[in-house]
Amino acid sequence: MPDTPATTSVTDYEVLVVGAGFSGLYLLHRLRAEGHRVHVVEQAPEVGGTWYWNRYPGARCDVESVDYSYSWDNDLQQEWDWTEKYPAQGDILAYLKHVADRFDLRKDIDFDTTLTGAEWDESQGLWTATAADGRVYRARYLLMAVGCLSVPKDIDLPGFDNFEGRVLRTYDWPEGEHLTGQRVGVVGTGSTGAQVIPALAETVGDLTVVQRTPNFVIPTRNRPLHDGELEGIKADYPDRRVRNRTHAAGVFRNDNPKNAFEVDAEERRSTFQERWEGGGINFLGSFADLMFDQAANDAVAEFVHTKIDEIVDDPETAGSLKPKSYPLGAKRPVVATDYYETYNRDNVHLVDVKKRPLDTFTEKGFRLADGTEYELDTMVLATGFDAFTGPFTKMDIRGTEGRSLAETWNRDGAKTHLGLGTAGFPNMIIVASVGSPSVLANMVTAIEQHVEWISRLLDTMREEGYTTIEAQEPAQEAWVQTVEDVAAMTLWPNGDSGSWYRGANIDGKVQIFMPYAAGIVEYGNAIDKSAANNYEGFTLS
Ligand code: NAP
């Protein structure tokens, strides 16, 4: 913990929430309504979390607008008008600002407040958290609503410091910047890269895409909501929300119950084709066994390969864009608009660094091992995140007997019981991140599930006179094994996906499968069962 300036005042709360994104806002609203003294700290100057920071051109969610929104207030869902099938970043941010105003949340949020550390005081049963500017907060509960993808991965590109041009990260893109007419390079072809590349291609002079591993990119097929469509959805909202909460993915998907090889080749092709035309993540519901059977996955991969051949004019570029070293879905599937089409533009060039290795970045751009030089005005980095653990390990969090969370997780991997607590850190509750469905579900549904469980927990503790809750080590080990075992039943761990799901995108990070892959229904059963059995796997005292 950094030293606290002598003049700093200490503010006491019952609950301190870190983060004012979807999780933090709902926690504040719900816990405050239930009479808890709750306060939120947020490092940004505004609400929104991920949707505040990721303002890059093309940023859009691949869950439908009407489902990527809170379900806990019927007036809110009736009065808010989404305009497109999939929401752009700006629309989601506008929605969250509206929620903050409508429920008068801002008065209990400290913006521009970055916590650098938090220490558990065992004798008093309180957390003391310190902000970068020296302010100190004391609270019984520390709720970590910090998001799964909120700390960018460190730059690990050879000689990158040599580059004297401008560097932009998609993660904290300057509002309204389109790099018009410039020579621009982009590193990264994940979900972010696949959105920013087509958008920038429209405005920049020349775009060079540096690709290490190609992704399977499914067309979004975004469109305006047509006349009467939103009204119909609003009328059906109560049932729609139930359907979302009772589907493993936290959003209803019309999944085909058949396996890929139960049907003949023609039905297989037409099913893929129909889902491809429909666009979006529904494509993954083409057959029931795509994530479980390698042959089924090979069939869907081959279908996407033929699409790439059909769309991309240059056969060599098409070849480079085809993922071949991991199953579709083992990396987070990418949904984007006009991604493959973009490579037919004269101002867009793909540099496949698996085929033509990158030697180094230079003052003016970068050089390949074969001596080819690229000169650029701006480099855009869409290189991903220190997923799940980043926001925890960048803070100095000290639990029982001064135990460091960063040291513990960096050494053993991020272990939790039920994704809610971690042994040695009493009263620190994790919201929709490691150990729970989080990113493998509609995040908003997963967040609501967690917030509602946490609110029941805090009510129970208050009513029954408990003041601390802590995950038990054996229960935690068992849960980590369950999370691994569930992942092992799927094709997720196969191939060289290097997925951030298990920390494999960061050199030296302990690899452990972090999201719980059995979905929110199974997960809800597990956490409700624990609660019903006096919070089994946790110690309440
Ligand atoms: P990501 O999926 O981790 O992709 C990072 C990209 O950068 C990969 O192509 C990676 O290549 C490349 N890269 C990293 N370091 C590199 C290096 N040193 N040299 C060359 N290439 C390098 O990160 P992301 O695209 O930001 O997406 C993260 C997650 O955010 C997504 O999976 C999704 O969950 C979420 N997201 C969702 C949406 C949406 O709703 N549509 C949009 C954006 C983001 P390798 O694969 O070879 O490592």
Coordinates of C-alpha atoms and ligand atoms in Angstrom, one line a residue:
M1 CA 0.0 0.0 0.0
P2 CA 1.3 3.5 -0.8
D3 CA 1.7 5.8 2.1
T4 CA -1.3 7.9 2.8
P5 CA -0.8 11.7 2.9
A6 CA -1.4 12.9 6.5
T7 CA -4.0 15.4 5.3
T8 CA -6.2 12.8 3.5
S9 CA -9.7 12.3 4.9
V10 CA -11.0 8.8 5.2
T11 CA -14.5 8.0 4.0
D12 CA -16.4 5.1 5.4
Y13 CA -19.0 3.0 3.6
E14 CA -20.5 -0.4 4.0
V15 CA -19.9 -1.3 0.4
L16 CA -17.2 0.1 -2.0
V17 CA -17.8 -0.8 -5.7
V18 CA -14.9 -0.5 -8.0
G19 CA -16.0 0.4 -11.5
A20 CA -19.1 2.2 -13.0
G21 CA -19.8 0.0 -16.0
F22 CA -22.8 -2.3 -16.4
S23 CA -21.9 -4.1 -13.2
G24 CA -21.1 -1.2 -11.0
L25 CA -24.2 0.8 -12.0
Y26 CA -26.6 -2.0 -11.2
L27 CA -24.8 -2.8 -8.0
L28 CA -25.1 0.8 -6.9
H29 CA -28.8 1.0 -7.8
R30 CA -29.8 -2.3 -6.3
L31 CA -27.8 -2.2 -3.1
R32 CA -28.6 1.4 -2.4
A33 CA -32.3 0.6 -2.8
E34 CA -31.9 -2.1 -0.3
G35 CA -30.6 0.3 2.3
H36 CA -26.8 -0.5 2.1
R37 CA -24.4 2.4 2.3
V38 CA -22.7 2.0 -1.0
H39 CA -20.3 4.1 -3.0
V40 CA -18.6 3.6 -6.4
V41 CA -15.1 4.7 -7.6
E42 CA -14.5 4.9 -11.3
Q43 CA -11.2 5.7 -13.0
A44 CA -12.9 7.3 -16.1
P45 CA -14.5 10.8 -16.0
E46 CA -17.8 9.2 -17.0
V47 CA -19.9 6.0 -16.5
G48 CA -19.7 3.2 -19.1
G49 CA -16.6 1.1 -18.3
T50 CA -15.6 -0.8 -21.5
W51 CA -18.1 1.3 -23.5
Y52 CA -16.6 4.5 -22.3
W53 CA -13.0 3.6 -23.3
N54 CA -13.4 1.6 -26.5
R55 CA -14.4 4.5 -28.9
Y56 CA -12.5 3.3 -31.9
P57 CA -14.2 3.6 -35.3
G58 CA -16.5 0.6 -35.9
A59 CA -16.9 -0.3 -32.2
R60 CA -20.1 -2.3 -31.8
C61 CA -21.5 -5.0 -29.7
D62 CA -22.3 -8.4 -31.2
V63 CA -25.2 -9.1 -28.8
E64 CA -28.5 -7.5 -30.0
S65 CA -29.3 -4.1 -28.6
V66 CA -32.6 -5.2 -27.1
D67 CA -30.8 -8.0 -25.2
Y68 CA -27.6 -6.1 -24.3
S69 CA -29.5 -3.9 -21.8
Y70 CA -30.8 -4.2 -18.2
S71 CA -33.9 -6.2 -17.6
W72 CA -34.6 -5.0 -14.0
D73 CA -36.8 -2.0 -14.7
N74 CA -39.7 -2.4 -17.0
D75 CA -40.2 1.4 -17.4
L76 CA -36.6 1.7 -18.5
Q77 CA -36.8 -1.0 -21.1
Q78 CA -40.1 0.4 -22.4
E79 CA -38.9 4.0 -22.7
W80 CA -35.5 3.4 -24.3
D81 CA -35.5 3.2 -28.1
W82 CA -32.7 1.2 -29.7
T83 CA -32.4 2.1 -33.3
E84 CA -30.2 -0.7 -34.8
K85 CA -30.1 -4.5 -34.4
Y86 CA -26.6 -4.4 -32.9
P87 CA -25.7 -1.3 -30.8
A88 CA -22.8 0.9 -31.7
Q89 CA -20.4 1.9 -28.8
G90 CA -21.9 5.4 -28.7
D91 CA -25.5 4.0 -28.4
I92 CA -24.5 1.8 -25.4
L93 CA -22.7 4.7 -23.8
A94 CA -25.7 7.0 -24.2
Y95 CA -27.9 4.3 -22.7
L96 CA -25.7 3.9 -19.6
K97 CA -25.5 7.7 -19.2
H98 CA -29.3 7.7 -19.3
V99 CA -29.4 5.0 -16.7
A100 CA -27.0 6.9 -14.4
D101 CA -29.2 10.1 -14.7
R102 CA -32.6 8.4 -14.5
F103 CA -31.7 6.5 -11.3
D104 CA -29.7 9.4 -9.8
L105 CA -26.6 7.3 -9.6
R106 CA -23.9 9.9 -10.2
K107 CA -24.2 11.4 -6.7
D108 CA -22.7 8.2 -5.3
I109 CA -19.8 7.8 -7.8
D110 CA -16.4 9.4 -7.5
F111 CA -15.1 9.8 -11.1
D112 CA -11.5 10.2 -12.2
T113 CA -10.6 7.9 -9.2
T114 CA -8.1 5.2 -9.8
L115 CA -7.6 2.8 -6.9
T116 CA -3.9 1.8 -6.5
G117 CA -4.3 -0.6 -3.6
A118 CA -6.6 -2.1 -1.0
E119 CA -5.7 -3.7 2.3
W120 CA -7.8 -6.0 4.5
D121 CA -7.7 -5.0 8.2
E122 CA -8.4 -8.2 9.9
S123 CA -8.9 -6.8 13.4
Q124 CA -11.7 -4.5 12.2
G125 CA -13.0 -6.6 9.3
L126 CA -12.7 -3.7 6.9
W127 CA -11.0 -2.9 3.6
T128 CA -9.0 0.3 3.3
A129 CA -8.6 1.3 -0.3
T130 CA -6.3 4.1 -1.6
A131 CA -6.7 6.1 -4.7
A132 CA -3.9 7.5 -6.9
D133 CA -4.5 11.0 -5.5
G134 CA -4.2 9.8 -1.9
R135 CA -7.9 9.7 -1.1
V136 CA -8.8 6.8 1.2
Y137 CA -12.0 4.8 1.4
R138 CA -12.9 2.3 4.1
A139 CA -15.6 -0.3 3.6
R140 CA -16.7 -3.6 4.9
Y141 CA -17.2 -5.1 1.4
L142 CA -15.0 -4.5 -1.7
L143 CA -17.0 -5.3 -4.8
M144 CA -14.7 -5.7 -7.9
A145 CA -16.9 -4.6 -10.8
V146 CA -13.8 -4.0 -12.9
G147 CA -14.7 -5.9 -16.2
C148 CA -12.9 -8.7 -17.9
L149 CA -11.2 -6.8 -20.7
S150 CA -10.2 -3.5 -19.2
V151 CA -6.4 -3.6 -19.0
P152 CA -4.6 -3.6 -22.4
K153 CA -1.9 -6.1 -23.0
D154 CA 1.6 -4.6 -22.8
I155 CA 3.2 -3.9 -26.1
D156 CA 5.4 -6.8 -27.1
L157 CA 6.3 -5.9 -30.7
P158 CA 10.0 -6.0 -31.6
G159 CA 11.7 -2.6 -31.6
F160 CA 8.4 -0.8 -31.2
D161 CA 10.1 2.0 -29.2
N162 CA 12.0 3.0 -32.4
F163 CA 8.7 4.1 -34.1
E164 CA 8.5 7.9 -34.2
G165 CA 5.1 8.2 -35.7
R166 CA 1.8 8.4 -33.8
V167 CA 0.6 5.4 -31.8
L168 CA -3.1 4.9 -31.0
R169 CA -4.6 2.1 -29.0
T170 CA -8.1 1.0 -29.8
Y171 CA -8.6 0.7 -26.0
D172 CA -8.6 4.4 -25.3
W173 CA -9.2 5.9 -28.8
P174 CA -9.5 9.7 -29.0
E175 CA -13.1 10.7 -29.7
G176 CA -13.8 11.3 -33.3
E177 CA -10.3 10.4 -34.7
H178 CA -10.5 8.9 -38.2
L179 CA -6.9 9.3 -39.4
T180 CA -8.2 10.7 -42.6
G181 CA -5.8 10.4 -45.6
Q182 CA -3.0 9.0 -43.5
R183 CA -0.7 5.9 -44.0
V184 CA -1.9 3.7 -41.1
G185 CA -0.8 0.3 -39.8
V186 CA -3.0 -1.9 -37.7
V187 CA -1.6 -4.8 -35.5
G188 CA -4.3 -7.2 -34.4
T189 CA -7.1 -9.1 -36.1
G190 CA -9.3 -10.1 -33.2
S191 CA -12.8 -8.8 -32.5
T192 CA -11.4 -5.3 -32.2
G193 CA -9.2 -5.4 -35.2
A194 CA -11.9 -6.9 -37.4
Q195 CA -14.1 -3.9 -36.6
V196 CA -11.6 -1.1 -36.8
I197 CA -10.0 -2.3 -40.0
P198 CA -13.0 -1.9 -42.3
A199 CA -14.0 1.3 -40.6
L200 CA -10.5 2.9 -41.0
A201 CA -10.2 1.6 -44.6
E202 CA -13.0 4.0 -45.5
T203 CA -11.1 7.1 -44.2
V204 CA -7.4 6.6 -44.2
G205 CA -5.2 7.0 -47.3
D206 CA -3.5 3.6 -47.0
L207 CA -4.0 0.7 -44.5
T208 CA -1.5 -2.0 -43.8
V209 CA -2.8 -4.8 -41.6
V210 CA -0.3 -6.9 -39.7
Q211 CA -1.8 -10.3 -39.1
R212 CA -0.2 -13.0 -36.9
T213 CA -3.1 -15.4 -36.5
P214 CA -6.2 -15.2 -38.7
N215 CA -9.7 -15.4 -37.1
F216 CA -13.0 -16.9 -38.2
V217 CA -15.0 -13.7 -39.0
I218 CA -18.8 -14.0 -39.2
P219 CA -20.7 -11.2 -40.9
T220 CA -22.7 -9.1 -38.4
R221 CA -25.6 -8.1 -40.8
N222 CA -26.4 -5.1 -38.7
R223 CA -29.4 -3.1 -39.8
P224 CA -31.8 -0.5 -38.5
L225 CA -34.7 -1.9 -36.5
H226 CA -37.7 -1.7 -38.9
D227 CA -41.0 0.0 -38.3
G228 CA -43.0 -1.8 -35.6
E229 CA -40.1 -4.2 -34.7
L230 CA -39.1 -2.5 -31.5
E231 CA -42.7 -2.1 -30.4
G232 CA -43.2 -5.9 -30.9
I233 CA -40.1 -6.6 -28.8
K234 CA -41.2 -4.2 -26.1
A235 CA -44.5 -6.0 -25.8
D236 CA -42.7 -9.3 -25.5
Y237 CA -40.0 -8.1 -23.2
P238 CA -41.0 -10.0 -20.1
D239 CA -41.0 -13.3 -21.9
R240 CA -37.9 -12.4 -23.9
R241 CA -35.9 -11.7 -20.7
V242 CA -37.0 -15.1 -19.3
R243 CA -35.9 -16.8 -22.5
N244 CA -32.5 -15.1 -22.2
R245 CA -32.1 -16.1 -18.6
T246 CA -33.0 -19.7 -19.3
H247 CA -30.5 -20.1 -22.2
A248 CA -26.9 -21.1 -21.4
A249 CA -25.6 -18.1 -23.4
G250 CA -27.7 -15.6 -21.4
V251 CA -29.4 -14.7 -24.7
F252 CA -31.9 -16.8 -26.5
R253 CA -30.4 -18.4 -29.6
N254 CA -32.4 -20.6 -31.9
D255 CA -29.9 -23.5 -31.7
N256 CA -30.3 -26.4 -34.1
P257 CA -30.6 -29.5 -31.9
K258 CA -29.2 -31.7 -34.7
N259 CA -25.5 -32.8 -34.9
A260 CA -23.6 -31.9 -38.0
F261 CA -23.3 -35.4 -39.3
E262 CA -26.8 -36.5 -38.6
V263 CA -27.8 -34.7 -41.8
D264 CA -26.5 -35.1 -45.4
A265 CA -23.9 -32.8 -46.9
E266 CA -26.5 -30.7 -48.7
E267 CA -28.5 -30.0 -45.5
R268 CA -25.2 -29.2 -43.7
R269 CA -24.2 -26.7 -46.3
S270 CA -27.7 -25.1 -46.5
T271 CA -27.8 -24.8 -42.7
F272 CA -24.5 -23.1 -42.6
Q273 CA -25.5 -20.9 -45.5
E274 CA -28.8 -19.8 -43.9
R275 CA -27.1 -18.9 -40.6
W276 CA -24.3 -17.1 -42.5
E277 CA -26.9 -15.0 -44.3
G278 CA -28.7 -14.3 -41.0
G279 CA -25.3 -13.2 -39.5
G280 CA -24.1 -12.8 -36.0
I281 CA -23.3 -15.2 -33.2
N282 CA -26.3 -17.4 -34.2
F283 CA -24.0 -18.9 -36.7
L284 CA -22.5 -20.9 -33.9
G285 CA -25.9 -22.5 -33.3
S286 CA -25.8 -24.1 -36.8
F287 CA -25.4 -27.6 -35.2
A288 CA -25.3 -28.8 -31.6
D289 CA -21.9 -30.4 -31.7
L290 CA -19.8 -27.7 -33.3
M291 CA -17.8 -27.1 -30.1
F292 CA -17.7 -30.8 -29.1
D293 CA -16.9 -32.8 -32.2
Q294 CA -13.7 -32.1 -34.3
A295 CA -15.3 -33.4 -37.5
A296 CA -18.3 -31.1 -37.0
N297 CA -16.0 -28.2 -36.4
D298 CA -13.9 -29.1 -39.4
A299 CA -17.1 -28.9 -41.5
V300 CA -18.0 -25.4 -40.3
A301 CA -14.4 -24.3 -40.6
E302 CA -14.3 -25.5 -44.2
F303 CA -17.6 -23.6 -44.9
V304 CA -16.0 -20.4 -43.7
H305 CA -12.9 -21.1 -45.8
T306 CA -15.1 -21.4 -48.9
K307 CA -16.7 -18.0 -48.0
I308 CA -13.3 -16.4 -47.8
D309 CA -12.4 -17.8 -51.2
E310 CA -15.7 -16.5 -52.6
I311 CA -15.3 -13.0 -51.1
V312 CA -11.6 -12.2 -51.4
D313 CA -10.3 -11.6 -54.9
D314 CA -6.6 -12.2 -54.4
P315 CA -6.0 -15.9 -53.7
E316 CA -2.8 -15.4 -51.7
T317 CA -4.6 -12.9 -49.4
A318 CA -7.6 -15.3 -49.1
G319 CA -5.1 -18.1 -48.2
S320 CA -3.6 -16.0 -45.4
L321 CA -7.0 -15.1 -44.0
K322 CA -8.1 -18.7 -43.5
P323 CA -7.6 -20.0 -39.9
K324 CA -6.3 -23.5 -39.9
S325 CA -4.5 -24.1 -36.6
Y326 CA -7.4 -24.2 -34.2
P327 CA -11.1 -25.0 -34.1
L328 CA -13.7 -22.3 -34.9
G329 CA -14.8 -21.0 -31.5
A330 CA -11.5 -21.9 -29.7
K331 CA -10.7 -18.3 -29.9
R332 CA -13.6 -15.9 -29.3
P333 CA -15.5 -16.0 -32.6
V334 CA -15.3 -12.6 -34.4
V335 CA -18.4 -10.9 -35.7
A336 CA -17.8 -7.9 -38.1
T337 CA -19.1 -6.0 -41.1
D338 CA -17.3 -6.2 -44.5
Y339 CA -14.2 -7.6 -42.9
Y340 CA -13.2 -10.0 -45.8
E341 CA -14.5 -7.5 -48.4
T342 CA -12.2 -4.9 -47.1
Y343 CA -9.2 -6.8 -48.4
N344 CA -10.4 -6.2 -52.0
R345 CA -9.9 -2.4 -51.6
D346 CA -6.8 -0.9 -53.3
N347 CA -5.8 1.0 -50.2
V348 CA -5.7 -2.1 -47.9
H349 CA -2.7 -4.5 -47.7
L350 CA -2.4 -7.6 -45.6
V351 CA 1.0 -8.5 -44.2
D352 CA 0.9 -12.1 -42.9
V353 CA 3.8 -12.2 -40.4
K354 CA 3.5 -16.0 -40.0
K355 CA 4.6 -16.3 -43.7
R356 CA 6.8 -13.2 -43.8
P357 CA 8.2 -12.6 -40.3
L358 CA 8.4 -9.2 -38.9
D359 CA 12.0 -8.1 -38.2
T360 CA 11.6 -4.9 -36.3
F361 CA 9.7 -1.6 -36.0
T362 CA 11.8 1.3 -37.3
E363 CA 11.6 5.1 -36.9
K364 CA 9.3 5.3 -39.9
G365 CA 7.3 2.1 -39.7
F366 CA 8.4 -1.5 -39.7
R367 CA 10.7 -3.9 -41.6
L368 CA 10.1 -7.6 -42.5
A369 CA 12.9 -10.2 -42.3
D370 CA 13.0 -10.2 -46.1
G371 CA 14.0 -6.5 -46.0
T372 CA 10.6 -5.0 -47.1
E373 CA 10.1 -1.7 -45.4
Y374 CA 6.7 -0.1 -44.6
E375 CA 6.4 3.6 -43.9
L376 CA 3.5 4.7 -41.7
D377 CA 2.2 7.9 -40.1
T378 CA 0.2 6.1 -37.4
M379 CA 0.3 2.7 -35.8
V380 CA -3.0 1.4 -34.4
L381 CA -2.7 -1.3 -31.8
A382 CA -5.6 -3.7 -31.4
T383 CA -3.5 -6.2 -29.6
G384 CA -5.9 -7.3 -26.9
F385 CA -6.1 -7.4 -23.1
D386 CA -4.6 -8.8 -20.0
A387 CA -8.0 -10.4 -19.7
F388 CA -9.8 -11.2 -16.4
T389 CA -6.8 -10.7 -14.0
G390 CA -5.3 -7.5 -15.3
P391 CA -7.5 -5.1 -13.3
F392 CA -6.8 -7.1 -10.1
T393 CA -3.1 -7.6 -10.4
K394 CA -2.3 -4.0 -11.4
M395 CA -3.6 -3.0 -8.0
D396 CA -1.8 -3.8 -4.8
I397 CA -4.5 -5.8 -3.1
R398 CA -3.5 -7.3 0.3
G399 CA -5.7 -9.9 2.1
T400 CA -5.3 -11.8 5.3
E401 CA -1.8 -11.5 6.8
G402 CA -0.7 -9.1 4.1
R403 CA -1.1 -11.7 1.3
S404 CA -0.7 -10.1 -2.1
L405 CA -3.4 -11.0 -4.7
A406 CA -1.1 -10.2 -7.6
E407 CA 1.7 -12.5 -6.2
T408 CA -0.8 -15.3 -5.5
W409 CA -2.5 -15.1 -8.9
N410 CA 0.7 -14.6 -10.8
R411 CA 2.2 -17.7 -9.1
D412 CA -0.9 -20.0 -8.9
G413 CA -3.2 -18.7 -11.6
A414 CA -6.5 -16.8 -10.9
K415 CA -8.4 -19.2 -8.6
T416 CA -11.9 -18.4 -7.2
H417 CA -14.7 -20.2 -5.6
L418 CA -17.7 -20.0 -7.9
G419 CA -16.2 -16.9 -9.5
L420 CA -17.3 -14.8 -6.5
G421 CA -14.6 -14.9 -3.9
T422 CA -11.0 -16.0 -3.5
A423 CA -9.4 -17.6 -0.4
G424 CA -7.3 -15.2 1.7
F425 CA -9.3 -12.1 0.6
P426 CA -12.4 -11.9 2.8
N427 CA -15.3 -9.7 1.7
M428 CA -13.7 -9.0 -1.7
I429 CA -16.4 -10.1 -4.1
I430 CA -15.7 -10.5 -7.8
V431 CA -18.4 -9.5 -10.3
A432 CA -18.8 -11.4 -13.6
S433 CA -15.2 -12.2 -14.3
V434 CA -12.8 -15.1 -13.7
G435 CA -14.5 -18.4 -12.7
S436 CA -18.0 -17.4 -13.8
P437 CA -19.7 -17.5 -17.3
S438 CA -19.0 -13.8 -17.9
V439 CA -17.6 -13.4 -21.4
L440 CA -19.0 -16.8 -22.5
A441 CA -22.5 -15.4 -22.0
N442 CA -24.3 -12.2 -22.7
M443 CA -22.3 -10.1 -20.2
V444 CA -25.4 -8.1 -19.2
T445 CA -27.4 -11.2 -18.2
A446 CA -24.3 -12.7 -16.4
I447 CA -23.9 -9.4 -14.5
E448 CA -27.5 -9.3 -13.4
Q449 CA -27.2 -12.8 -12.2
H450 CA -24.2 -11.9 -10.1
V451 CA -25.6 -8.6 -8.8
E452 CA -28.8 -10.3 -7.7
W453 CA -26.9 -13.1 -5.9
I454 CA -24.6 -10.6 -4.2
S455 CA -27.6 -8.5 -3.0
R456 CA -29.1 -11.6 -1.5
L457 CA -25.8 -12.4 0.2
L458 CA -25.5 -9.0 1.7
D459 CA -29.1 -9.0 2.9
T460 CA -28.6 -12.4 4.5
M461 CA -25.4 -11.3 6.2
R462 CA -27.1 -8.2 7.6
E463 CA -30.1 -10.1 8.8
E464 CA -28.1 -12.9 10.4
G465 CA -25.4 -10.8 11.9
Y466 CA -22.5 -12.0 9.8
T467 CA -19.7 -9.5 8.9
T468 CA -17.3 -11.5 6.9
I469 CA -17.4 -14.1 4.1
E470 CA -14.4 -15.8 2.6
A471 CA -13.9 -18.6 0.0
Q472 CA -12.6 -21.9 1.4
E473 CA -9.4 -23.2 -0.2
P474 CA -10.6 -26.8 -0.8
A475 CA -13.9 -25.5 -2.4
Q476 CA -11.9 -23.1 -4.5
E477 CA -9.6 -25.9 -5.8
A478 CA -12.7 -28.0 -6.6
W479 CA -14.3 -25.2 -8.5
V480 CA -11.2 -24.4 -10.5
Q481 CA -11.1 -28.1 -11.5
T482 CA -14.8 -28.0 -12.4
V483 CA -14.1 -25.0 -14.7
E484 CA -11.2 -26.8 -16.3
D485 CA -13.2 -30.1 -16.7
V486 CA -16.1 -28.3 -18.4
A487 CA -13.7 -26.6 -20.8
A488 CA -12.0 -29.9 -21.5
M489 CA -15.3 -31.3 -22.7
T490 CA -15.3 -28.8 -25.5
L491 CA -12.9 -28.0 -28.3
W492 CA -11.9 -24.7 -26.7
P493 CA -8.5 -26.0 -25.4
N494 CA -7.6 -27.5 -28.8
G495 CA -5.2 -26.2 -31.4
D496 CA -2.8 -23.2 -31.0
S497 CA -5.6 -20.7 -30.4
G498 CA -3.4 -18.7 -27.9
S499 CA -6.7 -17.7 -26.4
W500 CA -7.1 -15.0 -23.7
Y501 CA -9.7 -17.4 -22.2
R502 CA -6.8 -19.2 -20.6
G503 CA -4.2 -16.4 -20.5
A504 CA -2.3 -17.8 -23.4
N505 CA -2.1 -14.4 -25.2
I506 CA 0.4 -13.1 -22.5
D507 CA 3.9 -14.5 -22.2
G508 CA 4.5 -16.0 -18.8
K509 CA 0.9 -15.8 -17.6
V510 CA -0.2 -18.9 -15.7
Q511 CA -2.6 -20.7 -18.0
I512 CA -5.8 -21.7 -16.4
F513 CA -9.2 -21.7 -18.2
M514 CA -10.9 -18.6 -16.7
P515 CA -14.5 -18.4 -17.8
Y516 CA -17.0 -21.1 -16.7
A517 CA -18.1 -22.7 -20.0
A518 CA -21.3 -24.6 -19.0
G519 CA -23.4 -21.4 -19.2
I520 CA -25.5 -19.3 -16.9
V521 CA -28.2 -21.8 -16.1
E522 CA -25.8 -24.5 -14.8
Y523 CA -23.9 -21.7 -13.1
G524 CA -27.0 -20.2 -11.5
N525 CA -27.9 -23.7 -10.1
A526 CA -24.4 -23.9 -8.6
I527 CA -24.4 -20.5 -6.9
D528 CA -28.0 -20.9 -5.7
K529 CA -27.2 -24.3 -4.2
S530 CA -24.3 -22.8 -2.3
A531 CA -26.5 -20.0 -1.0
A532 CA -29.3 -22.4 0.0
N533 CA -26.7 -24.5 2.0
N534 CA -25.6 -21.5 4.1
Y535 CA -23.1 -20.4 1.5
E536 CA -21.4 -23.8 1.1
G537 CA -17.8 -23.4 0.2
F538 CA -17.5 -20.0 1.9
T539 CA -16.9 -19.3 5.6
L540 CA -19.3 -16.8 7.1
S541 CA -18.4 -15.3 10.4
Ligands
NAP1 P1 -7.8 -10.3 -29.0 O1 -8.9 -11.1 -29.4 O2 -6.9 -10.8 -28.0 O3 -6.9 -10.0 -30.3 C1 -5.7 -9.4 -30.3 C2 -5.0 -9.5 -31.7 O4 -3.7 -8.9 -31.6 C3 -4.8 -10.9 -32.2 O5 -5.0 -10.9 -33.6 C4 -3.4 -11.1 -31.8 O6 -2.7 -12.1 -32.6 C5 -2.8 -9.8 -32.1 N1 -1.5 -9.6 -31.5 C6 -1.3 -9.4 -30.1 N2 0.0 -9.2 -29.9 C7 0.6 -9.3 -31.1 C8 2.0 -9.3 -31.5 N3 3.0 -9.1 -30.7 N4 2.3 -9.4 -32.9 C9 1.3 -9.6 -33.7 N5 0.0 -9.6 -33.4 C10 -0.3 -9.5 -32.1 O7 -8.2 -8.8 -28.6 P2 -9.5 -8.0 -29.1 O8 -9.5 -8.0 -30.6 O9 -9.3 -6.6 -28.5 O10 -10.7 -8.7 -28.5 C11 -10.8 -9.0 -27.1 C12 -12.2 -9.4 -26.8 O11 -13.0 -8.2 -26.6 C13 -12.9 -10.2 -27.8 O12 -12.6 -11.5 -27.9 C14 -14.4 -10.0 -27.4 O13 -14.7 -10.8 -26.3 C15 -14.3 -8.5 -26.9 N6 -14.8 -7.6 -28.1 C16 -16.0 -7.8 -28.5 C17 -16.5 -7.1 -29.6 C18 -17.9 -7.3 -30.0 O14 -18.8 -7.4 -29.3 N7 -18.1 -7.4 -31.3 C19 -15.7 -6.1 -30.2 C20 -14.4 -6.0 -29.7 C21 -13.9 -6.7 -28.6 P3 -2.6 -13.6 -32.1 O15 -4.0 -14.2 -32.3 O16 -1.6 -14.2 -33.0 O17 -2.2 -13.5 -30.7

